[in-house]
Amino acid sequence: MEYRQLGRSGLKVPVLSLGTGTFGGKGAMFSKWGTTDVAEAKRLVDVSLDAGLNFFDTADIYSAGASEEILGQAIRGRRDELLISTKGTFPVGAGPNDKGSSRHHLIRACEASLKRLGTDYIDLYFLHGYDALTPAEEVLGTLDDLVRAGKIRYIGCSNFSGWHVMKALATSERYGLGRYVAYQGYYSLIGREYEWELMPLALEQGLGTMVWSPLGWGRLTGKIRRGQAATSGRIAQGGAAGGPPVNEEYLYTVVDAIDEVARETGKSVPQVALNWLLQRPTVCNLVIGARDEEQLKQNLGALDWKLTAGQVAKLEAASQVEPIYPYWHQKDFGERNPKPTRW
């Protein structure tokens, strides 16, 4: 297992973390992701720790809190061996204050997560989405208080726009508050918009990138190919809802290229897709999901080898799309507006 620094912090994290969205299976959305129970979760934790993967990612809304509860039970007695990240902000009830990033809600959300996880601290706490109604100084002040109280050790944000992140970082600097060290966002070989603004921002501001859905919301598992619809897994069960939209022809073009590289390397489609991400700027961690032990071991096979420069170029050529304005316009002034990635 390789370990990388989490943004501009002193914390080292493994390049893979286990996402626990499959734990619990409660509700219309998460029942399509997986139904991992405590016994199965304990086995996945065992396999992960044996491989050096000691980082587990969850959220308070996953299966209405059941994901946190199951993870908490699965790691009981081993808390000091691992890192946990969880998230707050999204609705957890019907009340007007059961959502958002207000001081009222964040304190309650954090306390509830701690209870479900059976721990007295969270290693990395994310805001799951941006709350434009709550002043930035209230949000960051609350998170800073939770850090000073020892309930949170590091903070991050997820699914923010670039200006949302910069506003938060500026607020932290102005008031001397805790600073985001990580950004958790969607990024994959079939979803490269992260490169347009958020990646340059993360590079310049020292944010570590944790990638969610690195296999394109289940589309890069090797189960979907041109002329061959998925017959098992999340997509086959109608789990595309709520995920990033992908043009089918574009998907097939990218999968064709991944298939070609997979044959050259002797690796699987998901292993190639994950390995490509691990070579991207700012990326320090990929949040992988696994319905069972076999899927987890397959994903661990993305480590300890590297795609060649030619293979990387082949994948990038197949997956490249023309950026939207103003990014296509900025290409013409590359001398003074350099980007960390090729256009």
Tab-separated table of C-alpha atoms in Angstrom:
chain	number	residue	atom	x	y	z
A	1	MET	CA	0.000	0.000	0.000
A	2	GLU	CA	1.237	3.456	-0.882
A	3	TYR	CA	0.552	6.348	1.499
A	4	ARG	CA	0.298	9.981	0.480
A	5	GLN	CA	0.076	13.248	2.365
A	6	LEU	CA	-3.484	14.541	2.773
A	7	GLY	CA	-3.266	17.970	1.200
A	8	ARG	CA	-1.449	20.622	3.216
A	9	SER	CA	-1.593	18.576	6.418
A	10	GLY	CA	0.749	16.210	8.210
A	11	LEU	CA	-1.614	13.235	7.878
A	12	LYS	CA	-0.624	10.309	5.657
A	13	VAL	CA	-3.461	8.312	4.083
A	14	PRO	CA	-3.474	5.159	1.948
A	15	VAL	CA	-4.158	5.779	-1.741
A	16	LEU	CA	-7.287	3.650	-1.441
A	17	SER	CA	-10.062	3.972	1.136
A	18	LEU	CA	-13.102	1.733	1.450
A	19	GLY	CA	-16.385	3.532	0.865
A	20	THR	CA	-19.225	2.122	2.934
A	21	GLY	CA	-22.181	3.208	0.841
A	22	THR	CA	-22.937	-0.498	0.402
A	23	PHE	CA	-23.341	-0.991	4.157
A	24	GLY	CA	-26.968	-1.277	5.260
A	25	GLY	CA	-28.917	-1.087	2.014
A	26	LYS	CA	-31.750	1.038	3.442
A	27	GLY	CA	-33.961	3.114	1.176
A	28	ALA	CA	-34.699	3.179	-2.533
A	29	MET	CA	-31.268	4.495	-3.525
A	30	PHE	CA	-28.930	2.625	-1.206
A	31	SER	CA	-30.684	-0.722	-1.545
A	32	LYS	CA	-29.327	-0.751	-5.123
A	33	TRP	CA	-25.788	-0.124	-3.915
A	34	GLY	CA	-25.523	-3.128	-1.614
A	35	THR	CA	-26.842	-4.691	1.587
A	36	THR	CA	-23.659	-5.443	3.522
A	37	ASP	CA	-24.417	-6.481	7.103
A	38	VAL	CA	-22.135	-6.391	10.171
A	39	ALA	CA	-20.599	-9.833	9.588
A	40	GLU	CA	-19.779	-9.027	5.964
A	41	ALA	CA	-18.488	-5.596	6.941
A	42	LYS	CA	-16.113	-7.128	9.498
A	43	ARG	CA	-14.681	-9.378	6.799
A	44	LEU	CA	-14.178	-6.423	4.424
A	45	VAL	CA	-12.442	-4.504	7.207
A	46	ASP	CA	-10.182	-7.516	7.848
A	47	VAL	CA	-9.198	-7.806	4.177
A	48	SER	CA	-8.642	-4.054	3.954
A	49	LEU	CA	-6.406	-3.837	7.010
A	50	ASP	CA	-4.400	-6.867	5.866
A	51	ALA	CA	-3.682	-4.975	2.619
A	52	GLY	CA	-2.695	-1.781	4.436
A	53	LEU	CA	-5.967	-0.048	3.583
A	54	ASN	CA	-6.755	1.550	6.928
A	55	PHE	CA	-9.080	4.349	5.786
A	56	PHE	CA	-12.887	4.008	5.747
A	57	ASP	CA	-15.292	6.586	4.313
A	58	THR	CA	-18.968	6.971	5.182
A	59	ALA	CA	-21.678	9.642	5.601
A	60	ASP	CA	-24.635	10.284	7.860
A	61	ILE	CA	-27.127	9.957	4.989
A	62	TYR	CA	-25.882	6.564	3.771
A	63	SER	CA	-28.757	4.177	4.465
A	64	ALA	CA	-30.228	6.692	6.941
A	65	GLY	CA	-27.271	6.295	9.292
A	66	ALA	CA	-27.069	2.496	9.071
A	67	SER	CA	-23.759	2.678	7.190
A	68	GLU	CA	-22.121	4.492	10.106
A	69	GLU	CA	-23.666	2.076	12.607
A	70	ILE	CA	-22.449	-1.008	10.748
A	71	LEU	CA	-18.975	0.455	10.237
A	72	GLY	CA	-18.817	1.296	13.934
A	73	GLN	CA	-19.635	-2.279	14.882
A	74	ALA	CA	-17.234	-3.709	12.301
A	75	ILE	CA	-14.245	-1.753	13.666
A	76	ARG	CA	-15.039	-2.211	17.360
A	77	GLY	CA	-11.825	-2.859	19.277
A	78	ARG	CA	-9.683	-1.677	16.339
A	79	ARG	CA	-10.379	2.058	16.280
A	80	ASP	CA	-6.736	3.038	16.843
A	81	GLU	CA	-5.654	1.043	13.791
A	82	LEU	CA	-7.600	3.068	11.255
A	83	LEU	CA	-8.874	6.378	9.931
A	84	ILE	CA	-12.531	7.330	9.466
A	85	SER	CA	-14.065	10.049	7.335
A	86	THR	CA	-17.749	10.929	7.419
A	87	LYS	CA	-19.938	13.775	6.238
A	88	GLY	CA	-22.726	16.116	7.254
A	89	THR	CA	-24.960	18.829	5.686
A	90	PHE	CA	-27.542	16.858	3.689
A	91	PRO	CA	-31.072	16.306	5.127
A	92	VAL	CA	-31.385	13.737	7.905
A	93	GLY	CA	-34.960	14.573	8.922
A	94	ALA	CA	-38.083	16.515	8.010
A	95	GLY	CA	-37.444	19.534	10.241
A	96	PRO	CA	-36.253	22.895	8.882
A	97	ASN	CA	-32.980	22.589	10.819
A	98	ASP	CA	-32.338	18.934	9.988
A	99	LYS	CA	-30.115	19.951	7.083
A	100	GLY	CA	-27.505	22.471	6.049
A	101	SER	CA	-24.265	23.657	7.610
A	102	SER	CA	-25.594	25.906	10.357
A	103	ARG	CA	-23.965	25.749	13.774
A	104	HIS	CA	-27.177	24.153	15.046
A	105	HIS	CA	-27.199	21.346	12.496
A	106	LEU	CA	-23.467	20.630	12.202
A	107	ILE	CA	-23.006	20.141	15.945
A	108	ARG	CA	-25.987	17.810	16.118
A	109	ALA	CA	-24.911	15.948	12.962
A	110	CYS	CA	-21.364	15.460	14.229
A	111	GLU	CA	-22.557	14.239	17.642
A	112	ALA	CA	-24.975	11.803	15.991
A	113	SER	CA	-22.225	10.440	13.726
A	114	LEU	CA	-19.905	9.952	16.692
A	115	LYS	CA	-22.604	7.994	18.499
A	116	ARG	CA	-23.414	5.776	15.513
A	117	LEU	CA	-19.731	5.111	14.835
A	118	GLY	CA	-19.055	4.348	18.497
A	119	THR	CA	-16.040	6.640	18.626
A	120	ASP	CA	-15.113	9.879	20.340
A	121	TYR	CA	-13.381	11.452	17.328
A	122	ILE	CA	-13.606	11.590	13.538
A	123	ASP	CA	-10.345	11.790	11.604
A	124	LEU	CA	-11.711	13.713	8.622
A	125	TYR	CA	-15.096	15.446	8.565
A	126	PHE	CA	-16.549	16.641	5.247
A	127	LEU	CA	-19.307	19.032	4.445
A	128	HIS	CA	-21.251	16.899	1.962
A	129	GLY	CA	-22.506	19.878	-0.044
A	130	TYR	CA	-22.460	23.676	-0.096
A	131	ASP	CA	-24.906	25.646	2.041
A	132	ALA	CA	-25.319	29.136	0.575
A	133	LEU	CA	-27.741	30.223	3.316
A	134	THR	CA	-25.305	29.901	6.219
A	135	PRO	CA	-22.508	32.514	6.493
A	136	ALA	CA	-19.064	31.057	5.799
A	137	GLU	CA	-17.720	32.333	9.122
A	138	GLU	CA	-20.475	30.433	10.975
A	139	VAL	CA	-19.702	27.227	9.097
A	140	LEU	CA	-15.930	27.410	9.523
A	141	GLY	CA	-16.235	28.681	13.100
A	142	THR	CA	-18.361	25.679	14.023
A	143	LEU	CA	-15.952	23.231	12.404
A	144	ASP	CA	-13.052	24.966	14.150
A	145	ASP	CA	-14.837	24.584	17.496
A	146	LEU	CA	-15.340	20.867	16.843
A	147	VAL	CA	-11.651	20.490	16.000
A	148	ARG	CA	-10.613	22.325	19.176
A	149	ALA	CA	-12.981	20.117	21.177
A	150	GLY	CA	-11.164	17.039	19.830
A	151	LYS	CA	-14.230	15.655	18.076
A	152	ILE	CA	-12.811	16.252	14.585
A	153	ARG	CA	-9.150	16.167	13.573
A	154	TYR	CA	-9.244	17.472	9.981
A	155	ILE	CA	-11.928	19.078	7.825
A	156	GLY	CA	-12.773	18.919	4.145
A	157	CYS	CA	-15.505	19.755	1.669
A	158	SER	CA	-17.275	17.781	-1.032
A	159	ASN	CA	-19.209	18.706	-4.166
A	160	PHE	CA	-18.395	22.433	-3.827
A	161	SER	CA	-17.853	24.680	-6.837
A	162	GLY	CA	-14.437	26.276	-7.149
A	163	TRP	CA	-15.598	29.646	-5.825
A	164	HIS	CA	-17.280	27.928	-2.872
A	165	VAL	CA	-13.931	26.399	-1.899
A	166	MET	CA	-12.004	29.655	-2.321
A	167	LYS	CA	-14.567	31.590	-0.267
A	168	ALA	CA	-14.148	29.070	2.543
A	169	LEU	CA	-10.351	29.141	2.376
A	170	ALA	CA	-10.356	32.944	2.415
A	171	THR	CA	-12.700	32.941	5.422
A	172	SER	CA	-10.415	30.557	7.291
A	173	GLU	CA	-7.415	32.764	6.573
A	174	ARG	CA	-9.210	35.980	7.527
A	175	TYR	CA	-10.448	34.728	10.893
A	176	GLY	CA	-7.664	32.269	11.759
A	177	LEU	CA	-9.974	29.263	11.551
A	178	GLY	CA	-9.287	25.643	10.648
A	179	ARG	CA	-8.686	25.175	6.928
A	180	TYR	CA	-9.990	22.520	4.554
A	181	VAL	CA	-7.206	20.058	3.777
A	182	ALA	CA	-9.143	17.814	1.396
A	183	TYR	CA	-11.740	17.949	-1.344
A	184	GLN	CA	-13.833	14.875	-2.083
A	185	GLY	CA	-15.219	14.982	-5.594
A	186	TYR	CA	-16.331	12.965	-8.578
A	187	TYR	CA	-13.551	12.194	-11.059
A	188	SER	CA	-13.143	9.296	-13.470
A	189	LEU	CA	-12.107	8.402	-16.998
A	190	ILE	CA	-15.689	9.180	-18.048
A	191	GLY	CA	-16.017	12.285	-15.885
A	192	ARG	CA	-13.027	14.612	-16.227
A	193	GLU	CA	-14.679	17.974	-15.529
A	194	TYR	CA	-12.822	18.035	-12.207
A	195	GLU	CA	-9.721	18.971	-14.193
A	196	TRP	CA	-11.159	22.230	-15.516
A	197	GLU	CA	-11.180	24.304	-12.328
A	198	LEU	CA	-11.179	22.230	-9.167
A	199	MET	CA	-7.919	20.425	-9.875
A	200	PRO	CA	-5.941	23.624	-10.602
A	201	LEU	CA	-7.460	25.116	-7.443
A	202	ALA	CA	-6.502	22.075	-5.365
A	203	LEU	CA	-2.983	22.142	-6.762
A	204	GLU	CA	-2.500	25.848	-6.067
A	205	GLN	CA	-4.143	25.814	-2.622
A	206	GLY	CA	-2.705	22.539	-1.371
A	207	LEU	CA	-5.897	20.496	-1.132
A	208	GLY	CA	-5.706	16.721	-1.295
A	209	THR	CA	-8.205	15.159	-3.682
A	210	MET	CA	-10.262	12.190	-2.500
A	211	VAL	CA	-12.117	10.769	-5.487
A	212	TRP	CA	-15.635	9.398	-5.073
A	213	SER	CA	-17.029	6.991	-7.651
A	214	PRO	CA	-13.675	6.505	-9.422
A	215	LEU	CA	-15.319	3.836	-11.616
A	216	GLY	CA	-17.861	6.258	-13.039
A	217	TRP	CA	-20.817	5.277	-10.845
A	218	GLY	CA	-20.353	1.590	-11.650
A	219	ARG	CA	-19.898	2.014	-15.404
A	220	LEU	CA	-16.191	1.110	-15.482
A	221	THR	CA	-16.444	-2.219	-13.690
A	222	GLY	CA	-15.965	-4.200	-16.909
A	223	LYS	CA	-19.608	-5.264	-16.941
A	224	ILE	CA	-20.646	-2.707	-19.559
A	225	ARG	CA	-19.229	-2.827	-23.085
A	226	ARG	CA	-20.348	-1.848	-26.547
A	227	GLY	CA	-23.362	-3.970	-27.423
A	228	GLN	CA	-23.327	-5.608	-23.989
A	229	ALA	CA	-25.512	-4.125	-21.256
A	230	ALA	CA	-24.733	-4.789	-17.612
A	231	THR	CA	-26.420	-7.918	-16.281
A	232	SER	CA	-25.356	-7.513	-12.640
A	233	GLY	CA	-24.304	-4.787	-10.239
A	234	ARG	CA	-25.690	-1.349	-9.396
A	235	ILE	CA	-26.382	-0.182	-12.975
A	236	ALA	CA	-28.240	-3.380	-13.873
A	237	GLN	CA	-30.510	-2.827	-10.847
A	238	GLY	CA	-31.434	0.688	-11.915
A	239	GLY	CA	-28.744	2.336	-9.824
A	240	ALA	CA	-27.795	4.923	-12.439
A	241	ALA	CA	-30.325	7.300	-10.855
A	242	GLY	CA	-28.667	10.008	-8.822
A	243	GLY	CA	-25.317	9.557	-10.533
A	244	PRO	CA	-23.484	11.511	-13.229
A	245	PRO	CA	-25.072	11.386	-16.690
A	246	VAL	CA	-22.906	9.780	-19.384
A	247	ASN	CA	-23.436	9.698	-23.131
A	248	GLU	CA	-23.508	6.036	-24.173
A	249	GLU	CA	-21.325	6.404	-27.271
A	250	TYR	CA	-18.733	8.310	-25.260
A	251	LEU	CA	-18.831	5.604	-22.572
A	252	TYR	CA	-18.273	2.851	-25.133
A	253	THR	CA	-15.381	4.737	-26.737
A	254	VAL	CA	-13.636	5.087	-23.387
A	255	VAL	CA	-14.334	1.468	-22.391
A	256	ASP	CA	-12.928	0.292	-25.750
A	257	ALA	CA	-9.677	2.119	-24.951
A	258	ILE	CA	-9.574	0.730	-21.404
A	259	ASP	CA	-10.174	-2.771	-22.776
A	260	GLU	CA	-7.222	-2.365	-25.118
A	261	VAL	CA	-4.936	-1.236	-22.301
A	262	ALA	CA	-6.260	-4.017	-20.046
A	263	ARG	CA	-5.214	-6.601	-22.638
A	264	GLU	CA	-1.754	-5.002	-22.900
A	265	THR	CA	-1.216	-4.988	-19.139
A	266	GLY	CA	-3.000	-8.178	-18.179
A	267	LYS	CA	-5.113	-6.173	-15.752
A	268	SER	CA	-8.881	-5.753	-15.468
A	269	VAL	CA	-10.935	-2.783	-16.675
A	270	PRO	CA	-11.473	-1.348	-13.155
A	271	GLN	CA	-7.808	-1.851	-12.256
A	272	VAL	CA	-6.747	0.180	-15.296
A	273	ALA	CA	-9.288	2.914	-14.561
A	274	LEU	CA	-8.148	3.197	-10.931
A	275	ASN	CA	-4.451	3.135	-11.829
A	276	TRP	CA	-4.957	6.045	-14.247
A	277	LEU	CA	-6.510	8.131	-11.482
A	278	LEU	CA	-3.632	7.402	-9.120
A	279	GLN	CA	-1.303	9.129	-11.587
A	280	ARG	CA	-3.328	12.352	-11.715
A	281	PRO	CA	-2.220	15.601	-10.014
A	282	THR	CA	-3.553	16.310	-6.491
A	283	VAL	CA	-5.098	12.828	-6.101
A	284	CYS	CA	-4.163	11.327	-2.744
A	285	ASN	CA	-6.976	8.815	-2.271
A	286	LEU	CA	-9.606	6.889	-4.219
A	287	VAL	CA	-12.780	5.878	-2.393
A	288	ILE	CA	-13.502	2.382	-3.679
A	289	GLY	CA	-16.700	0.453	-3.087
A	290	ALA	CA	-17.124	-3.288	-2.774
A	291	ARG	CA	-20.237	-5.409	-2.462
A	292	ASP	CA	-18.146	-8.404	-1.430
A	293	GLU	CA	-14.631	-9.605	-0.679
A	294	GLU	CA	-13.899	-10.528	-4.294
A	295	GLN	CA	-14.687	-7.009	-5.553
A	296	LEU	CA	-12.489	-5.527	-2.847
A	297	LYS	CA	-9.545	-7.747	-3.784
A	298	GLN	CA	-10.051	-6.899	-7.469
A	299	ASN	CA	-9.840	-3.188	-6.693
A	300	LEU	CA	-6.726	-3.687	-4.574
A	301	GLY	CA	-5.147	-5.037	-7.771
A	302	ALA	CA	-4.913	-1.449	-9.030
A	303	LEU	CA	-1.846	-0.984	-6.822
A	304	ASP	CA	1.867	-1.727	-7.169
A	305	TRP	CA	2.163	-1.154	-10.920
A	306	LYS	CA	1.912	1.793	-13.331
A	307	LEU	CA	0.491	2.458	-16.746
A	308	THR	CA	3.087	3.505	-19.304
A	309	ALA	CA	3.122	7.024	-20.729
A	310	GLY	CA	1.774	5.634	-24.006
A	311	GLN	CA	-1.087	3.863	-22.269
A	312	VAL	CA	-1.950	6.998	-20.290
A	313	ALA	CA	-1.991	9.006	-23.546
A	314	LYS	CA	-4.289	6.450	-25.166
A	315	LEU	CA	-6.777	6.640	-22.300
A	316	GLU	CA	-6.682	10.419	-22.196
A	317	ALA	CA	-7.231	10.733	-25.938
A	318	ALA	CA	-10.330	8.531	-25.737
A	319	SER	CA	-11.776	10.285	-22.692
A	320	GLN	CA	-10.957	13.912	-23.519
A	321	VAL	CA	-13.873	16.283	-24.125
A	322	GLU	CA	-13.891	19.947	-25.081
A	323	PRO	CA	-14.195	22.036	-21.911
A	324	ILE	CA	-16.968	24.579	-21.458
A	325	TYR	CA	-16.416	28.353	-21.335
A	326	PRO	CA	-14.238	29.959	-20.028
A	327	TYR	CA	-11.889	26.971	-19.988
A	328	TRP	CA	-11.785	26.482	-23.768
A	329	HIS	CA	-10.962	30.171	-24.115
A	330	GLN	CA	-8.159	29.987	-21.538
A	331	LYS	CA	-6.393	27.331	-23.603
A	332	ASP	CA	-5.207	30.048	-25.979
A	333	PHE	CA	-3.250	31.792	-23.206
A	334	GLY	CA	-1.506	28.749	-21.831
A	335	GLU	CA	1.816	30.545	-21.415
A	336	ARG	CA	0.397	32.672	-18.589
A	337	ASN	CA	-2.444	30.365	-17.575
A	338	PRO	CA	-0.792	26.953	-17.218
A	339	LYS	CA	-2.835	23.928	-16.227
A	340	PRO	CA	-1.692	20.877	-14.264
A	341	THR	CA	-3.119	18.583	-16.946
A	342	ARG	CA	-3.197	18.447	-20.715
A	343	TRP	CA	-6.292	19.874	-22.387
